[in-house]
Coordinates of C-alpha atoms in Angstrom, one line a residue:
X1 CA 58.2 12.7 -3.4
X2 CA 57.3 16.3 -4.1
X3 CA 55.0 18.2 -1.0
X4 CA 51.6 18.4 -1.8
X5 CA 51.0 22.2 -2.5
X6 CA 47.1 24.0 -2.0
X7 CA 47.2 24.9 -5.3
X8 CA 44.7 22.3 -6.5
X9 CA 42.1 23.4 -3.5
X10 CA 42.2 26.6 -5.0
X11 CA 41.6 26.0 -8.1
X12 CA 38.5 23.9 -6.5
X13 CA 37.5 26.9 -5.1
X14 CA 37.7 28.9 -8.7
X15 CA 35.7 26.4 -10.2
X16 CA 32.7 26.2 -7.1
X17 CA 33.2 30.4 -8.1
X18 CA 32.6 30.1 -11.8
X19 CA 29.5 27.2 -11.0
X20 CA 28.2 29.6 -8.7
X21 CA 28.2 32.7 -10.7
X22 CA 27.0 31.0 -13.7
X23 CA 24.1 30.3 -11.8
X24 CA 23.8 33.6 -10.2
X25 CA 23.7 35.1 -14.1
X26 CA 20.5 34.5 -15.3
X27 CA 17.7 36.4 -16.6
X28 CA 15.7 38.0 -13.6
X29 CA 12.4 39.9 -13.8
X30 CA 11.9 43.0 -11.4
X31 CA 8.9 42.5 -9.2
X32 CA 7.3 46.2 -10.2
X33 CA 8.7 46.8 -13.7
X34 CA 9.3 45.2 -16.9
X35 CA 13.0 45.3 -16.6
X36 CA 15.4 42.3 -16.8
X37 CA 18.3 42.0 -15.5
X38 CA 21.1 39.3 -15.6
X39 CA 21.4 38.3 -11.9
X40 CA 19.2 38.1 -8.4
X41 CA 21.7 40.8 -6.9
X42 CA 21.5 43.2 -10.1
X43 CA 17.7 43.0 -9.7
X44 CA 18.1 43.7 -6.2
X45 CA 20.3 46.5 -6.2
X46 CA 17.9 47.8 -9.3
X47 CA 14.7 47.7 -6.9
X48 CA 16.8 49.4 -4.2
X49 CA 18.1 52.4 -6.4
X50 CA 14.9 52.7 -8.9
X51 CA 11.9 51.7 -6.6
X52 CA 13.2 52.6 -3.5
X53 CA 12.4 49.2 -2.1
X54 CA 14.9 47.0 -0.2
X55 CA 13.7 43.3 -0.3
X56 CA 16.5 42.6 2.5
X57 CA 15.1 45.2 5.2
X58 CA 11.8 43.9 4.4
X59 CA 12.6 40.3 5.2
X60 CA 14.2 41.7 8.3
X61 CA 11.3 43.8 9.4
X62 CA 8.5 40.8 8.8
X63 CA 11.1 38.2 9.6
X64 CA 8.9 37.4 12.7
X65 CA 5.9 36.9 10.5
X66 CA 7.6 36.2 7.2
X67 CA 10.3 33.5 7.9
X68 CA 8.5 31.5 11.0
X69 CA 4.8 33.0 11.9
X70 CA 3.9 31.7 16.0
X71 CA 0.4 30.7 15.0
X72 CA 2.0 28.3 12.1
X73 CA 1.2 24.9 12.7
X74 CA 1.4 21.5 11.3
X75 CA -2.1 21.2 11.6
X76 CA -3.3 24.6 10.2
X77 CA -1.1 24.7 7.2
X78 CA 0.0 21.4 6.0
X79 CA 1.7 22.4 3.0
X80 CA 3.9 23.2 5.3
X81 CA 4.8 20.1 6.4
X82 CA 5.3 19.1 2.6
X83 CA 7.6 22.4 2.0
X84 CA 9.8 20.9 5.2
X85 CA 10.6 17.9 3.7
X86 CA 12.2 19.0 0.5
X87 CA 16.0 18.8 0.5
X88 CA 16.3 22.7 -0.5
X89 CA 13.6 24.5 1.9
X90 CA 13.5 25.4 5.5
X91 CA 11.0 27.5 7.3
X92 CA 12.7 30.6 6.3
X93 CA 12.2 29.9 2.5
X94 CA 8.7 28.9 3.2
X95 CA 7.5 32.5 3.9
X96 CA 10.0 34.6 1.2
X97 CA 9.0 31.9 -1.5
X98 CA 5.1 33.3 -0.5
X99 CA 6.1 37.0 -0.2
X100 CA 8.1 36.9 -3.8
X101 CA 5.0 35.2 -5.5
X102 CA 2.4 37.5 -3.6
X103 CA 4.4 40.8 -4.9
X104 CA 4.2 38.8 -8.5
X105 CA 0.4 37.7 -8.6
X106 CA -0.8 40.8 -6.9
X107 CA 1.4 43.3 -8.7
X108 CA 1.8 45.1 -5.4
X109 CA 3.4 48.6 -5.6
X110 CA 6.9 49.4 -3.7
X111 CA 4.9 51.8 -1.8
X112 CA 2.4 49.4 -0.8
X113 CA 4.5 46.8 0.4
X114 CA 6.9 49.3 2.4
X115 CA 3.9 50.3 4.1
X116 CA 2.0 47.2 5.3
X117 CA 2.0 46.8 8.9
X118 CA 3.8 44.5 11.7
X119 CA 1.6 41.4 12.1
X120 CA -0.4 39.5 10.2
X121 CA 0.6 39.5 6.5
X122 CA -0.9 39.6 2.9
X123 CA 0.9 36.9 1.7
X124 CA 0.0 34.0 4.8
X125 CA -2.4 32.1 2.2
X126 CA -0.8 28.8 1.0
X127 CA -2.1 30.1 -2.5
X128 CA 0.8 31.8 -2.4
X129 CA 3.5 29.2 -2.7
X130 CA 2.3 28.5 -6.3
X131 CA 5.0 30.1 -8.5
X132 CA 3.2 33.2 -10.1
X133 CA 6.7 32.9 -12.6
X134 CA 8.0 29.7 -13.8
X135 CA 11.6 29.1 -13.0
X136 CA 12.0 32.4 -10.8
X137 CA 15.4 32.9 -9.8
X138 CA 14.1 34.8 -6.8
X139 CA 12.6 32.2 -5.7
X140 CA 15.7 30.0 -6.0
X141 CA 17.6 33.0 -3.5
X142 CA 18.5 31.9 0.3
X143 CA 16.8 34.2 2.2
X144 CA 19.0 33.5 5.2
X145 CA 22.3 34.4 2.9
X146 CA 20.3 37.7 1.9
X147 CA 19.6 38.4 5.9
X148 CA 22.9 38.1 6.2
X149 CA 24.6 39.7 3.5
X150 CA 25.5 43.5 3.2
X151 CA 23.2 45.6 1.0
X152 CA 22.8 44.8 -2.7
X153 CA 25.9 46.7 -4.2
X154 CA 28.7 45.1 -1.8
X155 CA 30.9 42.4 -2.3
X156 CA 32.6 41.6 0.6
X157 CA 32.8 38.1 1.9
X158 CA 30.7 36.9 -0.7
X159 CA 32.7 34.1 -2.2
X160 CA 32.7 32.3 1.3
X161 CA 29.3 32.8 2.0
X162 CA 28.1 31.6 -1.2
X163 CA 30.6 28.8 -1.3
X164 CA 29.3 28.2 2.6
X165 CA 25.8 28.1 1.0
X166 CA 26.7 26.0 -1.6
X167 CA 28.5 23.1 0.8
X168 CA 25.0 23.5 3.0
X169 CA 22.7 23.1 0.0
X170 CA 24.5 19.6 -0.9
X171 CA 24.6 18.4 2.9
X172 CA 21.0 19.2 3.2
X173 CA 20.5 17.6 -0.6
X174 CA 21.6 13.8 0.4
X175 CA 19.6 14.2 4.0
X176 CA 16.9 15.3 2.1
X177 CA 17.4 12.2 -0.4
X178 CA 18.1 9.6 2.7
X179 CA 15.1 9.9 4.0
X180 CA 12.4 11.3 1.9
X181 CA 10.4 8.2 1.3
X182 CA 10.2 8.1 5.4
X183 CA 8.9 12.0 5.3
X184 CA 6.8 11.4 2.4
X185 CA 5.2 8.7 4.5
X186 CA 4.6 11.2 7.4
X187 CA 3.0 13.9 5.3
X188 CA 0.3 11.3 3.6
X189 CA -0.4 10.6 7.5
X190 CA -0.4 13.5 8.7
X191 CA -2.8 14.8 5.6
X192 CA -5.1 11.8 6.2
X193 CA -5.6 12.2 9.7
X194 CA -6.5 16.3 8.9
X195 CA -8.9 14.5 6.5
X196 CA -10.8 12.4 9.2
X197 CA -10.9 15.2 11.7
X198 CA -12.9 17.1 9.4
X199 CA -16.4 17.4 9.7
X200 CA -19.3 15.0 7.3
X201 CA -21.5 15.5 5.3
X202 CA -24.5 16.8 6.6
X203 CA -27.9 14.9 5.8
X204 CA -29.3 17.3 3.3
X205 CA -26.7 18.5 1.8
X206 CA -25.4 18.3 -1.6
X207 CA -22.3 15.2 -1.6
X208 CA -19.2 15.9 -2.5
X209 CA -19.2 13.3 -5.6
X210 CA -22.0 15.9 -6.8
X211 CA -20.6 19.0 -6.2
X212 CA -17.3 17.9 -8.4
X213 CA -17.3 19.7 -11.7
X214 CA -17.2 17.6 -14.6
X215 CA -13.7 17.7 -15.9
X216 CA -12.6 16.6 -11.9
X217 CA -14.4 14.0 -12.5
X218 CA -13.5 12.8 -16.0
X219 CA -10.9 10.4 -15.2
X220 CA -13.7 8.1 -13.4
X221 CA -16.5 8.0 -16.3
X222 CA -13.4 7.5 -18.9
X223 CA -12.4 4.7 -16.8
X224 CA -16.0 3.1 -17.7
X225 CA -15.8 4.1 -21.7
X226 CA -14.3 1.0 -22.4
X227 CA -15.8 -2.2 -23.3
X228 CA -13.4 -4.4 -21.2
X229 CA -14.7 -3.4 -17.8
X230 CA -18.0 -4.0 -18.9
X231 CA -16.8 -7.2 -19.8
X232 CA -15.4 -8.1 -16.8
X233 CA -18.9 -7.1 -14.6
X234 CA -21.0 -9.0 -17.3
X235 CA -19.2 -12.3 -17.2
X236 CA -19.1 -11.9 -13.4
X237 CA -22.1 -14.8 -13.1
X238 CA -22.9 -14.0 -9.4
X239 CA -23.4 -10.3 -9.6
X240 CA -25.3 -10.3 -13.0
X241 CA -27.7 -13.2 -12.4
X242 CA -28.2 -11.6 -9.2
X243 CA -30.1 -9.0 -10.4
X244 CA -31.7 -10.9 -13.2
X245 CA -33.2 -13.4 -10.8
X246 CA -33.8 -10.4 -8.3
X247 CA -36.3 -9.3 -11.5
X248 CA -37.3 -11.9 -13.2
X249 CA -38.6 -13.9 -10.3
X250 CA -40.3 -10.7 -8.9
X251 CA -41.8 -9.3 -12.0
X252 CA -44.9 -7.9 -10.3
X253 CA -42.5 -5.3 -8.4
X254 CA -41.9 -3.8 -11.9
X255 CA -45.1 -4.7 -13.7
X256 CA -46.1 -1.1 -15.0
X257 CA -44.1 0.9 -12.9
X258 CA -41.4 3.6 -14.6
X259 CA -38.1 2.6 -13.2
X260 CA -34.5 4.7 -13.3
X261 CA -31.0 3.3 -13.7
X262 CA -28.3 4.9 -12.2
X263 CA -25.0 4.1 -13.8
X264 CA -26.8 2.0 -16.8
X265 CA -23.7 1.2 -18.3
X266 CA -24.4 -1.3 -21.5
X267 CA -27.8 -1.7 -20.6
X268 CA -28.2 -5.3 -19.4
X269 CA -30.5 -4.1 -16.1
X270 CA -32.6 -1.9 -17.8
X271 CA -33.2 -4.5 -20.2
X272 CA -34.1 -7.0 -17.2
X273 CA -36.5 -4.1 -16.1
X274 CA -38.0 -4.1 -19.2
X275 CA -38.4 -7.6 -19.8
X276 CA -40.0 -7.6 -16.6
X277 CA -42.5 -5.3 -17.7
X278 CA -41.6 -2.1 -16.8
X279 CA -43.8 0.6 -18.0
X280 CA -40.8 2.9 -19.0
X281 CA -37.2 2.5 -18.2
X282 CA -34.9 5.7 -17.9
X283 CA -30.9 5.0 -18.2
X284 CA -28.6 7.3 -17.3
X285 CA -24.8 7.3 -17.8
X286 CA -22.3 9.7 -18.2
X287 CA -19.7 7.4 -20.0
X288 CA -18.8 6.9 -23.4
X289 CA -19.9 3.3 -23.2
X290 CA -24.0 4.5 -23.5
X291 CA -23.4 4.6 -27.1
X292 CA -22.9 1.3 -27.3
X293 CA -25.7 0.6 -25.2
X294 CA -28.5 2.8 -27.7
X295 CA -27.0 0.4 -30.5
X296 CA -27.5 -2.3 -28.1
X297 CA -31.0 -1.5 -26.8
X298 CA -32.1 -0.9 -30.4
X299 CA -30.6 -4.1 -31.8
X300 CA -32.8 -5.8 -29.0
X301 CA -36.0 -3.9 -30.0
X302 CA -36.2 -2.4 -26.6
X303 CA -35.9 1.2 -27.5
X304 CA -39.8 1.9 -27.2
X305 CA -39.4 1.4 -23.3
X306 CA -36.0 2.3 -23.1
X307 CA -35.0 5.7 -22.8
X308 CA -30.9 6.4 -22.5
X309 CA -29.8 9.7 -21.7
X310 CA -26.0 10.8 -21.5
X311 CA -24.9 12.4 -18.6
X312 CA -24.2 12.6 -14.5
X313 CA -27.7 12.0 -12.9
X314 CA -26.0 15.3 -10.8
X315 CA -26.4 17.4 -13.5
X316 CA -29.4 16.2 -15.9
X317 CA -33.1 16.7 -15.2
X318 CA -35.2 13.6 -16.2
X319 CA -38.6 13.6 -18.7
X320 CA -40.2 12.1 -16.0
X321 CA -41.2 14.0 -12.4
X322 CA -41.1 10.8 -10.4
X323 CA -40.2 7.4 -10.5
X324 CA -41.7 3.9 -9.1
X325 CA -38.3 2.1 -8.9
X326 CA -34.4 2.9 -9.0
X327 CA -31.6 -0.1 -10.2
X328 CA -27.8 0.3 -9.6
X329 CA -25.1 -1.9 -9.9
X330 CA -23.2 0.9 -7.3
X331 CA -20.7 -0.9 -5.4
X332 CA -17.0 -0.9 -5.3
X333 CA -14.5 -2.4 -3.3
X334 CA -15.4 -2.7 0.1
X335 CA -18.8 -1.6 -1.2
X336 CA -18.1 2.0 -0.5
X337 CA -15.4 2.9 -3.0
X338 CA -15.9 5.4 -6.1
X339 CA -18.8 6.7 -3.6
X340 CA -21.1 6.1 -6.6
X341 CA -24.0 5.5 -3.6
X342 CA -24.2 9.2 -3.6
X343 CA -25.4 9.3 -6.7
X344 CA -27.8 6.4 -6.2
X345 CA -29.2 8.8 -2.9
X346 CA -29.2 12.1 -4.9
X347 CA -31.6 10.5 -7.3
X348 CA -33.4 9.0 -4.8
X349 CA -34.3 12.4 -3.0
X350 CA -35.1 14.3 -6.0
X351 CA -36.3 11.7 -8.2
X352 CA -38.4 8.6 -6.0
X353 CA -41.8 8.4 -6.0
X354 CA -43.5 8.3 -1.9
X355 CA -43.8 4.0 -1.7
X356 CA -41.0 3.4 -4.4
X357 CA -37.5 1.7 -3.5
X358 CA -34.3 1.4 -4.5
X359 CA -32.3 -1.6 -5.3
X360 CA -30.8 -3.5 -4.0
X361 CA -32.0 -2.2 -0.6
X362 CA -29.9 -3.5 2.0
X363 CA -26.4 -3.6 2.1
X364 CA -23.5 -5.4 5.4
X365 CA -20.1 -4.6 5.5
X366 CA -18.5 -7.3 7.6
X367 CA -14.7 -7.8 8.7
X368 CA -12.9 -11.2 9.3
X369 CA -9.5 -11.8 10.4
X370 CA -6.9 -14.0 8.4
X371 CA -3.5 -15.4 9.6
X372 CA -1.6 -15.9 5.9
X373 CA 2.1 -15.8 6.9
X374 CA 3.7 -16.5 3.3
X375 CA 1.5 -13.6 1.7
X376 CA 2.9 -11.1 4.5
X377 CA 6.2 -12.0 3.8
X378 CA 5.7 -11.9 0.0
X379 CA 4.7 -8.4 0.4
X380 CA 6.6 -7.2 3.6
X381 CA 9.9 -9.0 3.9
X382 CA 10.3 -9.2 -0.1
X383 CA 11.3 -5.9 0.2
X384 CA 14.3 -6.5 2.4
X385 CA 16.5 -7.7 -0.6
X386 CA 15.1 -7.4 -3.9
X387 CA 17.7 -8.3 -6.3
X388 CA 21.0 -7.5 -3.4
X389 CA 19.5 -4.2 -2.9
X390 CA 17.9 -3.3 0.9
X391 CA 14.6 -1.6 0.3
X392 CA 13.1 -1.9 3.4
X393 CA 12.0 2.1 3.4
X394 CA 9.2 0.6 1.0
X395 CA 7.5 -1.2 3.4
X396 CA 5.6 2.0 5.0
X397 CA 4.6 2.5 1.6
X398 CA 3.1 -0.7 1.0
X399 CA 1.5 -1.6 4.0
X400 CA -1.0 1.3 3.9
X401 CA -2.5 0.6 0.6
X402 CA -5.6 -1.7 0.9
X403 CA -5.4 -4.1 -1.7
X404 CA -8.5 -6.3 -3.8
X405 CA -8.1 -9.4 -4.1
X406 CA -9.3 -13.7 -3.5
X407 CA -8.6 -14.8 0.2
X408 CA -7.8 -18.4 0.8
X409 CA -10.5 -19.4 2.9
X410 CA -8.2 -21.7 4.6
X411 CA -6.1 -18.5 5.9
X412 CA -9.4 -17.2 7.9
X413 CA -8.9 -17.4 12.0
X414 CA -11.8 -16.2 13.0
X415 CA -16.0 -15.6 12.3
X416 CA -16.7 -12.5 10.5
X417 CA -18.4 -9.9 12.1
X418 CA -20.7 -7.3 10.6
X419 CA -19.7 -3.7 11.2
X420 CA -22.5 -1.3 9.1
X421 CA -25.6 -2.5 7.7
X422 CA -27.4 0.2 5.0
X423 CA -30.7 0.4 4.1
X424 CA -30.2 2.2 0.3
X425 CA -34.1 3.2 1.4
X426 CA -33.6 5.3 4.2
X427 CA -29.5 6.1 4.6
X428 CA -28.1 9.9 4.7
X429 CA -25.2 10.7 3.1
X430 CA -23.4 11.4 6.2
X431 CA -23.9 7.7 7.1
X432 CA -21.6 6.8 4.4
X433 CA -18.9 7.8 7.1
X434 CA -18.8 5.6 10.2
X435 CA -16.8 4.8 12.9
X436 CA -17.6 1.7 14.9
X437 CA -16.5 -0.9 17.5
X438 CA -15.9 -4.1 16.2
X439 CA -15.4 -8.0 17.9
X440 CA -13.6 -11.1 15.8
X441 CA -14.4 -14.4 17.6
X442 CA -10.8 -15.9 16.7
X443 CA -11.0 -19.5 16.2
X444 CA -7.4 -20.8 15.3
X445 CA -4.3 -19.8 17.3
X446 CA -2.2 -18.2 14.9
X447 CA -0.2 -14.8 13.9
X448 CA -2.9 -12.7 12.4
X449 CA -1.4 -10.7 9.3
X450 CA -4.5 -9.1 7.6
X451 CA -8.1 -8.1 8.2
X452 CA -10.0 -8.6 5.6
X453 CA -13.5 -6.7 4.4
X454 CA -15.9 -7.5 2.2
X455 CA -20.3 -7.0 1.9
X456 CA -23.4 -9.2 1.1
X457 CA -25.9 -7.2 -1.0
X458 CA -30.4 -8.1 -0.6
X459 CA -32.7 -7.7 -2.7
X460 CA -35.5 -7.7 0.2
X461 CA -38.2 -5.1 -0.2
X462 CA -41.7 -6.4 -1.7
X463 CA -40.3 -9.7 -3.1
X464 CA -41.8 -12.6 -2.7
X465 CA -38.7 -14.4 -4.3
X466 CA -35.7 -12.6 -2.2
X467 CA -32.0 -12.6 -3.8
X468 CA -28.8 -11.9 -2.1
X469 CA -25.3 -12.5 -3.0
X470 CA -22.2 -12.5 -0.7
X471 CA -18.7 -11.1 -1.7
X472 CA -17.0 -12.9 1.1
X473 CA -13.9 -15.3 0.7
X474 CA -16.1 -18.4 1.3
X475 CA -18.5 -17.3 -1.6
X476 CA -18.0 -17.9 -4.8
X477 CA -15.3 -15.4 -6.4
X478 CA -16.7 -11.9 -7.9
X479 CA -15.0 -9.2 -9.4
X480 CA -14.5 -7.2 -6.9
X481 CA -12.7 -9.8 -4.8
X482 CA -12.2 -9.1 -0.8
X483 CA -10.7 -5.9 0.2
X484 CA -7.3 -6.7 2.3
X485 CA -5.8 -4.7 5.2
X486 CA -2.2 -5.9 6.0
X487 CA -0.7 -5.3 9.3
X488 CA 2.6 -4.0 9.4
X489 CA 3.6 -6.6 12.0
X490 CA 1.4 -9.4 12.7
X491 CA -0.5 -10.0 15.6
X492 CA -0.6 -12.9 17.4
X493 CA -3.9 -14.9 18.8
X494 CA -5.2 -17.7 20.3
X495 CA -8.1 -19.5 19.4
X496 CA -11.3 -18.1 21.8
X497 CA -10.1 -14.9 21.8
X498 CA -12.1 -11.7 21.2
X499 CA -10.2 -9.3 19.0
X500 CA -11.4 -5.7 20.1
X501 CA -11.0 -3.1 17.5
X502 CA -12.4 -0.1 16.2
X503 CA -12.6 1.0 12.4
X504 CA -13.1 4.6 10.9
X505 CA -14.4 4.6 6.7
X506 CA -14.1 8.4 5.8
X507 CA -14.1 10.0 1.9
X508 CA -10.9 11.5 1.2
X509 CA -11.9 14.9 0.8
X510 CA -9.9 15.9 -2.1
X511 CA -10.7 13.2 -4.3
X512 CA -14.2 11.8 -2.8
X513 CA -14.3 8.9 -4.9
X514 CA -11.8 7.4 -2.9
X515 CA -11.5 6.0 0.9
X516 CA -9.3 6.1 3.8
X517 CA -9.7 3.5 6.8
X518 CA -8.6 3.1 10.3
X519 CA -7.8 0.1 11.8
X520 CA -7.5 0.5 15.8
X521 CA -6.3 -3.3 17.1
X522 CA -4.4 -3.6 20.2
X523 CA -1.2 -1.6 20.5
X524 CA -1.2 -0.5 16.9
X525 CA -3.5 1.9 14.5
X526 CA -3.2 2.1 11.1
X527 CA -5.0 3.8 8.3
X528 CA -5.4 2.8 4.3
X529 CA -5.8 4.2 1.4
X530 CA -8.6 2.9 -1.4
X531 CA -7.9 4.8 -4.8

């Protein structure tokens, strides 16, 4: 047989040259001038020879402060974390990716930038690492191989260093790849926990639901413009008889008085109102689905009591000063969710007449622990093998995502205990975010896989025929089901045991609709998501 010659590895070495330089020539736009040139070091040499600016000896000089700043923490700049964990960037690229986007956005002169000073820089903002060009090539450079390569002009050693770079781009690639669902993970920790630390809402201050403008907040009132979620909260028996009883049978509350709901939706508590005799009924809804509800209060021959006006109670000013009474169907899973309760207390504060009330009044939150062994495995071991393929790295994924829905009451294993009671009367906003102790009696020995949440809802204040409903798993089913928190591993009990724990219900600050929530259980904490 014929020696094997090195002819083929360099002709493997040609073609990772012609890749590379077919990369390399691509349009690239000077950073002070309108001139284009065809690769990153055509543009640099051009900046060093026209503008008397060399990009390299400024990445040197601010390296300390460009590439990996000593103040720079996980903590204080997040994004960072999220820059860390893509296959292609480091900390080095972190800073240049800012410094090439701050010269774009800011049209900073050569002069200026050769003469900012050692320290702290322009470009530290995390605004910054939004590309002020799309698809910049600078911002596709290593700025380690520009560190170390010889001035823009030279071209010695630079078919083994890019060829080096190319071989540590691809290594760093499949890391990247292996285990970005496990960084991915850490990041929506890490993110959440910056989001508990953070200081609430102050009592007296504007929410964050109402400070959202209105097309950050479109998706939620589209979500309500069709008819089949009305639908679904209509035929729900136990919620919507709830507050019919809650007004029929106490008619005298409304008798006369001028009542506003919050949220009106199709109409059907107004109506009650008025068919309780209401003086004058004020609906509000930002929706599409209030259209429907003028046909529908006219077709009912309501519409001289009946007043519907389109819009976020935030941002509309009544025809009325004060009102007697305030309705809302508010609640969402785990009564908290879509933090439409803000709403219900902005109107209160402005709107609610000295001796009115809102209702319902009184709200619980309770917990209750449940031991469902087949349901964990459905959702936590399925992922070992689904269909010959090991997905296990989905599992971190899954478990921190609260999910709605019925409860076998035959899987509870302990009594439920209430962790917040609110009074819709006299609550703050800031109230809405709690952390408290909590104690589950356990009354079967078993493996406990889940705590579960769910509220009971009163219609207490000046009735003499008082209403509640229960959304628990040993009521009868309502739409919005029990909220469950599955543990990553289960835990096991025995029956007369106290299990101790502690629970933390915060807004997510960037989308405050939303919820996250900290279970704290013996030798484990873990936080969910709602949204």
């Amino acid at each position: 047989m014929p020696e094997l010659s090195d002819g083929d590895e360099d002709d493997e070495d040609d073609v990772d040259k012609e890749q590379w330089m077919e990369e390399e020539s691509q349009p690239v736009s000077c950073l002070f001038c309108d001139k284009v040139l065809g690769s990153v070091p055509a543009i640099l040499q051009h900046c060093t020879s026209d503008h008397e600016v060399s990009l390299v000896s400024i990445i040197r000089k601010h390296g300390e402060y460009t590439l990996m700043p000593p103040t720079l923490t996980a903590k204080t700049h997040p994004t960072l974390i999220l820059f860390s964990y893509l296959p292609f960037l480091d900390l080095d690229d972190y800073g240049y990716i800012k410094m090439i986007n701050f010269i774009r956005s800011t049209k900073c002169s050569p002069s200026c930038l050769m003469g900012l000073p050692d320290g702290p820089l322009p470009w530290e903002s995390e605004d910054f690492l939004r590309p002020a060009l799309q698809d910049d090539p600078l911002l596709q450079a290593d700025p380690e191989e520009l560190c170390g390569s010889e001035e823009p002009g030279s071209s010695g050693g630079s078919s083994s260093r890019t060829h080096d770079a190319l071989l540590r781009r691809t290594q760093a690639a499949e890391e990247g790849l292996a285990r970005s669902l496990e960084d991915v993970h850490k990041l929506k920790l890490l993110v959440q926990g910056l989001f508990l630390d953070a200081e609430t809402s102050k009592s007296g201050e504007l929410g964050a639901v109402a400070k959202l403008r209105e097309d950050e907040d479109e998706a939620y009132f589209s979500s309500y413009g069709h008819y089949s979620i009305h639908e679904e909260m209509l035929k729900d028996k136990v919620r919507t008889e709830s507050y019919r009883d809650f007004m029929y049978r106490n008619a005298e509350v409304f008798r006369d008085k001028v009542v506003l709901d919050v949220g009106c939706g199709t109409g059907i508590l107004s109506m009650f109102a008025a068919r309780s005799g209401a003086k004058k009924v004020i609906a509000v809804d930002q929706s599409e689905i209030i259209y429907q509800a003028m046909d529908i209060v006219r077709s009912n021959n309501l519409e001289d009591k009946i007043t519907l006006i389109k819009g976020r109670i935030e941002d509309i000013k009544l025809p009325v000063e004060k009102v007697d009474i305030i309705i809302s169907e508010w609640m969402g899973y785990f009564l908290l969710y879509e933090s439409m309760l803000d709403s219900v207390l902005y109107a209160r504060d402005l709107y609610l007449a000295d001796g009115g009330s809102v209702y319902p009044d009184l709200c619980n939150i309770s917990l209750v622990a449940v031991g469902d062994i087949q349901k964990h495995q459905d959702r936590i071991a399925f992922w070992d093998d689904v269909y010959g393929f090991n997905m296990a790295c989905m599992k971190k994924a899954v478990v921190h995502d609260a999910v709605a829905e019925v409860v076998n009451a035959d899987t509870l294993i302990s009594e439920p205990t209430v962790i917040q009671t609110i009074d819709c009367n006299t609550v703050c906003l800031s109230e809405l975010e709690f952390t408290t102790d909590f104690c589950l009696k356990i009354l079967n020995t078993a493996d406990c896989t889940a705590i579960v949440g769910y509220f009971d809802i009163f219609f207490d204040k000046g009735c003499s025929n008082k209403v509640m409903f229960s959304t628990g798993p040993q009521a009868t089913k309502t739409h919005w089901r029990q909220t469950v928190f599955l543990l990553e591993k289960p835990l096991f009990v025995q029956a007369g045991d106290e299990l101790q724990g502690k629970i933390v219900v915060r807004k997510n600050k960037k989308d405050p609709r939303s919820l996250f929530v900290t279970l704290g259980l013996p030798d484990r904490k873990q936080t969910y998501s709602l949204q």
